[in-house]
Amino acid sequence: ETWCRLLRETNPRFFPTGGQRVCMPMVSGGEVLGFLVVGDRVAGVPFTPEDLELLKCLGEQLGAALRTQNLSEQIAQARELQAFQAMSAFLVHDLKNTASTLTLMLRNMAVHYDNPAFREDALRGLSNSAQHINDLIARLTTLRQKLEIRRSPADLREIVQASVNALGESP
């Protein structure tokens, strides 16, 4: 097919002259996500139709796995955006409340400035407002940390055993 010829021409180091190479597309949802390239078999034994069918199945499975991984990353990004929006709404709400407290204090200051109890209360209110703003800033800095998905090898038997054990412990 045309895509095979183009792939061979654009990637000559993967398809050297001589020997047999088999290339299977990794397809999912009608989209080619990559290619599975298999080199010569030991002793130059040709691939049988059953071998090629197995490679085709592997290509489909790998394509589905790649699509799943891509979708998982998109879901993680969407959740990160949703969390950012929720945190932003919370921060805006808190900033509005703090600004309202400060505005009210400033309005009353002209009238009650000579009252020592008011001044003491106003200083305490300013201190609390400044601390609250600093807390909000600290929370904002945590939003800059990017969520990362780190893949690592795992023993499926251990994961299943831990899941079964956790199910057995629930009431």
JSON list of C-alpha atoms in Angstrom, two decimals:
[
{"chain": "A", "resi": 1, "resn": "GLU", "atom": "CA", "xyz": [0.00, 0.00, 0.00]},
{"chain": "A", "resi": 2, "resn": "THR", "atom": "CA", "xyz": [1.00, 3.64, -0.43]},
{"chain": "A", "resi": 3, "resn": "TRP", "atom": "CA", "xyz": [1.50, 4.24, 3.29]},
{"chain": "A", "resi": 4, "resn": "CYS", "atom": "CA", "xyz": [3.90, 1.28, 3.41]},
{"chain": "A", "resi": 5, "resn": "ARG", "atom": "CA", "xyz": [6.02, 2.67, 0.59]},
{"chain": "A", "resi": 6, "resn": "LEU", "atom": "CA", "xyz": [6.07, 6.14, 2.16]},
{"chain": "A", "resi": 7, "resn": "LEU", "atom": "CA", "xyz": [7.00, 4.70, 5.55]},
{"chain": "A", "resi": 8, "resn": "ARG", "atom": "CA", "xyz": [9.88, 2.73, 4.03]},
{"chain": "A", "resi": 9, "resn": "GLU", "atom": "CA", "xyz": [11.16, 5.76, 2.09]},
{"chain": "A", "resi": 10, "resn": "THR", "atom": "CA", "xyz": [10.98, 8.17, 5.04]},
{"chain": "A", "resi": 11, "resn": "ASN", "atom": "CA", "xyz": [12.55, 5.74, 7.54]},
{"chain": "A", "resi": 12, "resn": "PRO", "atom": "CA", "xyz": [15.36, 3.94, 5.69]},
{"chain": "A", "resi": 13, "resn": "ARG", "atom": "CA", "xyz": [17.25, 2.95, 8.84]},
{"chain": "A", "resi": 14, "resn": "PHE", "atom": "CA", "xyz": [14.27, 0.88, 10.04]},
{"chain": "A", "resi": 15, "resn": "PHE", "atom": "CA", "xyz": [13.89, -0.81, 6.66]},
{"chain": "A", "resi": 16, "resn": "PRO", "atom": "CA", "xyz": [17.38, -1.61, 5.36]},
{"chain": "A", "resi": 17, "resn": "THR", "atom": "CA", "xyz": [17.81, -3.56, 2.17]},
{"chain": "A", "resi": 18, "resn": "GLY", "atom": "CA", "xyz": [17.86, -7.31, 2.59]},
{"chain": "A", "resi": 19, "resn": "GLY", "atom": "CA", "xyz": [16.10, -9.29, 5.25]},
{"chain": "A", "resi": 20, "resn": "GLN", "atom": "CA", "xyz": [12.45, -9.22, 6.06]},
{"chain": "A", "resi": 21, "resn": "ARG", "atom": "CA", "xyz": [10.72, -6.49, 8.06]},
{"chain": "A", "resi": 22, "resn": "VAL", "atom": "CA", "xyz": [7.05, -6.44, 8.91]},
{"chain": "A", "resi": 23, "resn": "CYS", "atom": "CA", "xyz": [5.29, -3.24, 9.79]},
{"chain": "A", "resi": 24, "resn": "MET", "atom": "CA", "xyz": [1.83, -3.23, 11.36]},
{"chain": "A", "resi": 25, "resn": "PRO", "atom": "CA", "xyz": [-0.07, -0.02, 12.01]},
{"chain": "A", "resi": 26, "resn": "MET", "atom": "CA", "xyz": [-1.32, 0.55, 15.56]},
{"chain": "A", "resi": 27, "resn": "VAL", "atom": "CA", "xyz": [-4.87, 1.63, 14.83]},
{"chain": "A", "resi": 28, "resn": "SER", "atom": "CA", "xyz": [-7.63, 2.69, 17.22]},
{"chain": "A", "resi": 29, "resn": "GLY", "atom": "CA", "xyz": [-10.89, 4.38, 16.33]},
{"chain": "A", "resi": 30, "resn": "GLY", "atom": "CA", "xyz": [-9.89, 4.43, 12.67]},
{"chain": "A", "resi": 31, "resn": "GLU", "atom": "CA", "xyz": [-6.78, 6.51, 13.46]},
{"chain": "A", "resi": 32, "resn": "VAL", "atom": "CA", "xyz": [-3.19, 5.34, 12.98]},
{"chain": "A", "resi": 33, "resn": "LEU", "atom": "CA", "xyz": [-1.39, 6.05, 16.26]},
{"chain": "A", "resi": 34, "resn": "GLY", "atom": "CA", "xyz": [1.95, 4.44, 15.47]},
{"chain": "A", "resi": 35, "resn": "PHE", "atom": "CA", "xyz": [3.63, 1.45, 13.90]},
{"chain": "A", "resi": 36, "resn": "LEU", "atom": "CA", "xyz": [4.83, -1.90, 15.18]},
{"chain": "A", "resi": 37, "resn": "VAL", "atom": "CA", "xyz": [7.95, -2.91, 13.25]},
{"chain": "A", "resi": 38, "resn": "VAL", "atom": "CA", "xyz": [9.26, -6.44, 13.60]},
{"chain": "A", "resi": 39, "resn": "GLY", "atom": "CA", "xyz": [12.62, -7.51, 12.18]},
{"chain": "A", "resi": 40, "resn": "ASP", "atom": "CA", "xyz": [13.90, -10.81, 10.80]},
{"chain": "A", "resi": 41, "resn": "ARG", "atom": "CA", "xyz": [13.06, -14.00, 12.58]},
{"chain": "A", "resi": 42, "resn": "VAL", "atom": "CA", "xyz": [15.83, -16.22, 13.83]},
{"chain": "A", "resi": 43, "resn": "ALA", "atom": "CA", "xyz": [17.36, -18.22, 10.97]},
{"chain": "A", "resi": 44, "resn": "GLY", "atom": "CA", "xyz": [15.35, -16.19, 8.44]},
{"chain": "A", "resi": 45, "resn": "VAL", "atom": "CA", "xyz": [12.16, -18.24, 8.85]},
{"chain": "A", "resi": 46, "resn": "PRO", "atom": "CA", "xyz": [9.42, -16.39, 6.98]},
{"chain": "A", "resi": 47, "resn": "PHE", "atom": "CA", "xyz": [6.36, -15.10, 8.80]},
{"chain": "A", "resi": 48, "resn": "THR", "atom": "CA", "xyz": [3.29, -17.31, 8.40]},
{"chain": "A", "resi": 49, "resn": "PRO", "atom": "CA", "xyz": [-0.21, -15.92, 7.81]},
{"chain": "A", "resi": 50, "resn": "GLU", "atom": "CA", "xyz": [-0.97, -16.82, 11.45]},
{"chain": "A", "resi": 51, "resn": "ASP", "atom": "CA", "xyz": [2.08, -14.80, 12.57]},
{"chain": "A", "resi": 52, "resn": "LEU", "atom": "CA", "xyz": [0.90, -11.84, 10.54]},
{"chain": "A", "resi": 53, "resn": "GLU", "atom": "CA", "xyz": [-2.61, -12.12, 12.00]},
{"chain": "A", "resi": 54, "resn": "LEU", "atom": "CA", "xyz": [-1.10, -12.17, 15.49]},
{"chain": "A", "resi": 55, "resn": "LEU", "atom": "CA", "xyz": [0.96, -9.07, 14.66]},
{"chain": "A", "resi": 56, "resn": "LYS", "atom": "CA", "xyz": [-2.21, -7.38, 13.39]},
{"chain": "A", "resi": 57, "resn": "CYS", "atom": "CA", "xyz": [-3.95, -8.16, 16.69]},
{"chain": "A", "resi": 58, "resn": "LEU", "atom": "CA", "xyz": [-0.95, -6.84, 18.60]},
{"chain": "A", "resi": 59, "resn": "GLY", "atom": "CA", "xyz": [-1.08, -3.63, 16.55]},
{"chain": "A", "resi": 60, "resn": "GLU", "atom": "CA", "xyz": [-4.77, -3.21, 17.39]},
{"chain": "A", "resi": 61, "resn": "GLN", "atom": "CA", "xyz": [-4.15, -3.89, 21.08]},
{"chain": "A", "resi": 62, "resn": "LEU", "atom": "CA", "xyz": [-1.25, -1.45, 21.20]},
{"chain": "A", "resi": 63, "resn": "GLY", "atom": "CA", "xyz": [-3.36, 1.14, 19.36]},
{"chain": "A", "resi": 64, "resn": "ALA", "atom": "CA", "xyz": [-6.15, 0.73, 21.91]},
{"chain": "A", "resi": 65, "resn": "ALA", "atom": "CA", "xyz": [-3.61, 1.03, 24.76]},
{"chain": "A", "resi": 66, "resn": "LEU", "atom": "CA", "xyz": [-2.15, 4.22, 23.26]},
{"chain": "A", "resi": 67, "resn": "ARG", "atom": "CA", "xyz": [-5.63, 5.71, 22.81]},
{"chain": "A", "resi": 68, "resn": "THR", "atom": "CA", "xyz": [-6.48, 4.82, 26.42]},
{"chain": "A", "resi": 69, "resn": "GLN", "atom": "CA", "xyz": [-3.27, 6.47, 27.61]},
{"chain": "A", "resi": 70, "resn": "ASN", "atom": "CA", "xyz": [-4.00, 9.61, 25.57]},
{"chain": "A", "resi": 71, "resn": "LEU", "atom": "CA", "xyz": [-7.56, 9.76, 26.89]},
{"chain": "A", "resi": 72, "resn": "SER", "atom": "CA", "xyz": [-6.33, 9.28, 30.46]},
{"chain": "A", "resi": 73, "resn": "GLU", "atom": "CA", "xyz": [-3.95, 12.20, 30.05]},
{"chain": "A", "resi": 74, "resn": "GLN", "atom": "CA", "xyz": [-6.77, 14.35, 28.64]},
{"chain": "A", "resi": 75, "resn": "ILE", "atom": "CA", "xyz": [-9.00, 13.43, 31.59]},
{"chain": "A", "resi": 76, "resn": "ALA", "atom": "CA", "xyz": [-6.21, 14.33, 34.00]},
{"chain": "A", "resi": 77, "resn": "GLN", "atom": "CA", "xyz": [-5.79, 17.71, 32.29]},
{"chain": "A", "resi": 78, "resn": "ALA", "atom": "CA", "xyz": [-9.54, 18.33, 32.40]},
{"chain": "A", "resi": 79, "resn": "ARG", "atom": "CA", "xyz": [-9.62, 17.48, 36.11]},
{"chain": "A", "resi": 80, "resn": "GLU", "atom": "CA", "xyz": [-6.67, 19.78, 36.72]},
{"chain": "A", "resi": 81, "resn": "LEU", "atom": "CA", "xyz": [-8.51, 22.61, 34.93]},
{"chain": "A", "resi": 82, "resn": "GLN", "atom": "CA", "xyz": [-11.68, 21.88, 36.90]},
{"chain": "A", "resi": 83, "resn": "ALA", "atom": "CA", "xyz": [-9.72, 21.97, 40.17]},
{"chain": "A", "resi": 84, "resn": "PHE", "atom": "CA", "xyz": [-8.10, 25.25, 39.12]},
{"chain": "A", "resi": 85, "resn": "GLN", "atom": "CA", "xyz": [-11.50, 26.77, 38.34]},
{"chain": "A", "resi": 86, "resn": "ALA", "atom": "CA", "xyz": [-12.95, 25.63, 41.68]},
{"chain": "A", "resi": 87, "resn": "MET", "atom": "CA", "xyz": [-9.92, 26.97, 43.56]},
{"chain": "A", "resi": 88, "resn": "SER", "atom": "CA", "xyz": [-10.10, 30.26, 41.64]},
{"chain": "A", "resi": 89, "resn": "ALA", "atom": "CA", "xyz": [-13.78, 30.71, 42.55]},
{"chain": "A", "resi": 90, "resn": "PHE", "atom": "CA", "xyz": [-12.94, 30.03, 46.20]},
{"chain": "A", "resi": 91, "resn": "LEU", "atom": "CA", "xyz": [-10.02, 32.49, 46.15]},
{"chain": "A", "resi": 92, "resn": "VAL", "atom": "CA", "xyz": [-12.08, 35.23, 44.47]},
{"chain": "A", "resi": 93, "resn": "HIS", "atom": "CA", "xyz": [-14.83, 34.74, 47.07]},
{"chain": "A", "resi": 94, "resn": "ASP", "atom": "CA", "xyz": [-12.32, 34.97, 49.94]},
{"chain": "A", "resi": 95, "resn": "LEU", "atom": "CA", "xyz": [-10.63, 38.03, 48.43]},
{"chain": "A", "resi": 96, "resn": "LYS", "atom": "CA", "xyz": [-14.00, 39.78, 48.06]},
{"chain": "A", "resi": 97, "resn": "ASN", "atom": "CA", "xyz": [-14.80, 39.09, 51.72]},
{"chain": "A", "resi": 98, "resn": "THR", "atom": "CA", "xyz": [-11.41, 40.38, 52.84]},
{"chain": "A", "resi": 99, "resn": "ALA", "atom": "CA", "xyz": [-11.76, 43.48, 50.66]},
{"chain": "A", "resi": 100, "resn": "SER", "atom": "CA", "xyz": [-15.24, 44.11, 52.12]},
{"chain": "A", "resi": 101, "resn": "THR", "atom": "CA", "xyz": [-13.86, 43.86, 55.66]},
{"chain": "A", "resi": 102, "resn": "LEU", "atom": "CA", "xyz": [-11.07, 46.32, 54.85]},
{"chain": "A", "resi": 103, "resn": "THR", "atom": "CA", "xyz": [-13.47, 48.73, 53.09]},
{"chain": "A", "resi": 104, "resn": "LEU", "atom": "CA", "xyz": [-15.87, 48.72, 56.05]},
{"chain": "A", "resi": 105, "resn": "MET", "atom": "CA", "xyz": [-12.99, 49.33, 58.44]},
{"chain": "A", "resi": 106, "resn": "LEU", "atom": "CA", "xyz": [-11.75, 52.29, 56.36]},
{"chain": "A", "resi": 107, "resn": "ARG", "atom": "CA", "xyz": [-15.24, 53.84, 56.23]},
{"chain": "A", "resi": 108, "resn": "ASN", "atom": "CA", "xyz": [-15.63, 53.61, 60.01]},
{"chain": "A", "resi": 109, "resn": "MET", "atom": "CA", "xyz": [-12.11, 54.84, 60.71]},
{"chain": "A", "resi": 110, "resn": "ALA", "atom": "CA", "xyz": [-12.92, 58.51, 60.00]},
{"chain": "A", "resi": 111, "resn": "VAL", "atom": "CA", "xyz": [-15.79, 58.45, 62.49]},
{"chain": "A", "resi": 112, "resn": "HIS", "atom": "CA", "xyz": [-14.34, 56.23, 65.24]},
{"chain": "A", "resi": 113, "resn": "TYR", "atom": "CA", "xyz": [-10.58, 56.85, 64.99]},
{"chain": "A", "resi": 114, "resn": "ASP", "atom": "CA", "xyz": [-10.42, 58.61, 68.38]},
{"chain": "A", "resi": 115, "resn": "ASN", "atom": "CA", "xyz": [-11.93, 55.57, 70.13]},
{"chain": "A", "resi": 116, "resn": "PRO", "atom": "CA", "xyz": [-9.05, 53.40, 71.48]},
{"chain": "A", "resi": 117, "resn": "ALA", "atom": "CA", "xyz": [-11.22, 50.25, 71.41]},
{"chain": "A", "resi": 118, "resn": "PHE", "atom": "CA", "xyz": [-12.00, 50.83, 67.71]},
{"chain": "A", "resi": 119, "resn": "ARG", "atom": "CA", "xyz": [-8.31, 51.38, 66.90]},
{"chain": "A", "resi": 120, "resn": "GLU", "atom": "CA", "xyz": [-7.40, 48.17, 68.71]},
{"chain": "A", "resi": 121, "resn": "ASP", "atom": "CA", "xyz": [-10.15, 46.28, 66.87]},
{"chain": "A", "resi": 122, "resn": "ALA", "atom": "CA", "xyz": [-9.11, 47.87, 63.56]},
{"chain": "A", "resi": 123, "resn": "LEU", "atom": "CA", "xyz": [-5.46, 46.84, 64.04]},
{"chain": "A", "resi": 124, "resn": "ARG", "atom": "CA", "xyz": [-6.55, 43.31, 64.88]},
{"chain": "A", "resi": 125, "resn": "GLY", "atom": "CA", "xyz": [-8.80, 43.29, 61.78]},
{"chain": "A", "resi": 126, "resn": "LEU", "atom": "CA", "xyz": [-5.96, 44.59, 59.57]},
{"chain": "A", "resi": 127, "resn": "SER", "atom": "CA", "xyz": [-3.61, 41.95, 60.95]},
{"chain": "A", "resi": 128, "resn": "ASN", "atom": "CA", "xyz": [-6.17, 39.18, 60.37]},
{"chain": "A", "resi": 129, "resn": "SER", "atom": "CA", "xyz": [-6.88, 40.43, 56.84]},
{"chain": "A", "resi": 130, "resn": "ALA", "atom": "CA", "xyz": [-3.16, 40.58, 55.99]},
{"chain": "A", "resi": 131, "resn": "GLN", "atom": "CA", "xyz": [-2.66, 37.05, 57.34]},
{"chain": "A", "resi": 132, "resn": "HIS", "atom": "CA", "xyz": [-5.67, 35.81, 55.38]},
{"chain": "A", "resi": 133, "resn": "ILE", "atom": "CA", "xyz": [-4.30, 37.35, 52.16]},
{"chain": "A", "resi": 134, "resn": "ASN", "atom": "CA", "xyz": [-0.90, 35.71, 52.82]},
{"chain": "A", "resi": 135, "resn": "ASP", "atom": "CA", "xyz": [-2.65, 32.35, 53.31]},
{"chain": "A", "resi": 136, "resn": "LEU", "atom": "CA", "xyz": [-4.47, 32.81, 50.00]},
{"chain": "A", "resi": 137, "resn": "ILE", "atom": "CA", "xyz": [-1.18, 33.60, 48.27]},
{"chain": "A", "resi": 138, "resn": "ALA", "atom": "CA", "xyz": [0.34, 30.43, 49.73]},
{"chain": "A", "resi": 139, "resn": "ARG", "atom": "CA", "xyz": [-2.58, 28.42, 48.33]},
{"chain": "A", "resi": 140, "resn": "LEU", "atom": "CA", "xyz": [-2.14, 30.05, 44.94]},
{"chain": "A", "resi": 141, "resn": "THR", "atom": "CA", "xyz": [1.48, 28.96, 44.77]},
{"chain": "A", "resi": 142, "resn": "THR", "atom": "CA", "xyz": [0.38, 25.34, 45.04]},
{"chain": "A", "resi": 143, "resn": "LEU", "atom": "CA", "xyz": [-1.70, 25.81, 41.86]},
{"chain": "A", "resi": 144, "resn": "ARG", "atom": "CA", "xyz": [1.48, 26.39, 39.87]},
{"chain": "A", "resi": 145, "resn": "GLN", "atom": "CA", "xyz": [2.64, 22.85, 40.52]},
{"chain": "A", "resi": 146, "resn": "LYS", "atom": "CA", "xyz": [1.75, 20.79, 37.47]},
{"chain": "A", "resi": 147, "resn": "LEU", "atom": "CA", "xyz": [0.06, 17.46, 37.91]},
{"chain": "A", "resi": 148, "resn": "GLU", "atom": "CA", "xyz": [2.23, 14.73, 36.45]},
{"chain": "A", "resi": 149, "resn": "ILE", "atom": "CA", "xyz": [1.37, 11.15, 35.69]},
{"chain": "A", "resi": 150, "resn": "ARG", "atom": "CA", "xyz": [4.41, 8.99, 36.26]},
{"chain": "A", "resi": 151, "resn": "ARG", "atom": "CA", "xyz": [4.32, 5.57, 34.74]},
{"chain": "A", "resi": 152, "resn": "SER", "atom": "CA", "xyz": [6.25, 2.79, 36.41]},
{"chain": "A", "resi": 153, "resn": "PRO", "atom": "CA", "xyz": [6.46, -0.96, 36.11]},
{"chain": "A", "resi": 154, "resn": "ALA", "atom": "CA", "xyz": [4.11, -2.84, 38.40]},
{"chain": "A", "resi": 155, "resn": "ASP", "atom": "CA", "xyz": [3.35, -6.43, 39.23]},
{"chain": "A", "resi": 156, "resn": "LEU", "atom": "CA", "xyz": [-0.30, -6.96, 38.30]},
{"chain": "A", "resi": 157, "resn": "ARG", "atom": "CA", "xyz": [-0.60, -9.85, 40.75]},
{"chain": "A", "resi": 158, "resn": "GLU", "atom": "CA", "xyz": [0.40, -7.58, 43.66]},
{"chain": "A", "resi": 159, "resn": "ILE", "atom": "CA", "xyz": [-2.10, -4.91, 42.59]},
{"chain": "A", "resi": 160, "resn": "VAL", "atom": "CA", "xyz": [-4.94, -7.42, 42.29]},
{"chain": "A", "resi": 161, "resn": "GLN", "atom": "CA", "xyz": [-3.99, -9.04, 45.63]},
{"chain": "A", "resi": 162, "resn": "ALA", "atom": "CA", "xyz": [-3.93, -5.63, 47.36]},
{"chain": "A", "resi": 163, "resn": "SER", "atom": "CA", "xyz": [-7.33, -4.79, 45.86]},
{"chain": "A", "resi": 164, "resn": "VAL", "atom": "CA", "xyz": [-8.82, -8.11, 46.97]},
{"chain": "A", "resi": 165, "resn": "ASN", "atom": "CA", "xyz": [-7.36, -7.63, 50.45]},
{"chain": "A", "resi": 166, "resn": "ALA", "atom": "CA", "xyz": [-8.80, -4.11, 50.66]},
{"chain": "A", "resi": 167, "resn": "LEU", "atom": "CA", "xyz": [-12.23, -5.38, 49.63]},
{"chain": "A", "resi": 168, "resn": "GLY", "atom": "CA", "xyz": [-12.07, -8.07, 52.29]},
{"chain": "A", "resi": 169, "resn": "GLU", "atom": "CA", "xyz": [-11.32, -5.53, 55.03]},
{"chain": "A", "resi": 170, "resn": "SER", "atom": "CA", "xyz": [-14.28, -3.24, 54.30]},
{"chain": "A", "resi": 171, "resn": "PRO", "atom": "CA", "xyz": [-17.35, -3.57, 56.59]}
]
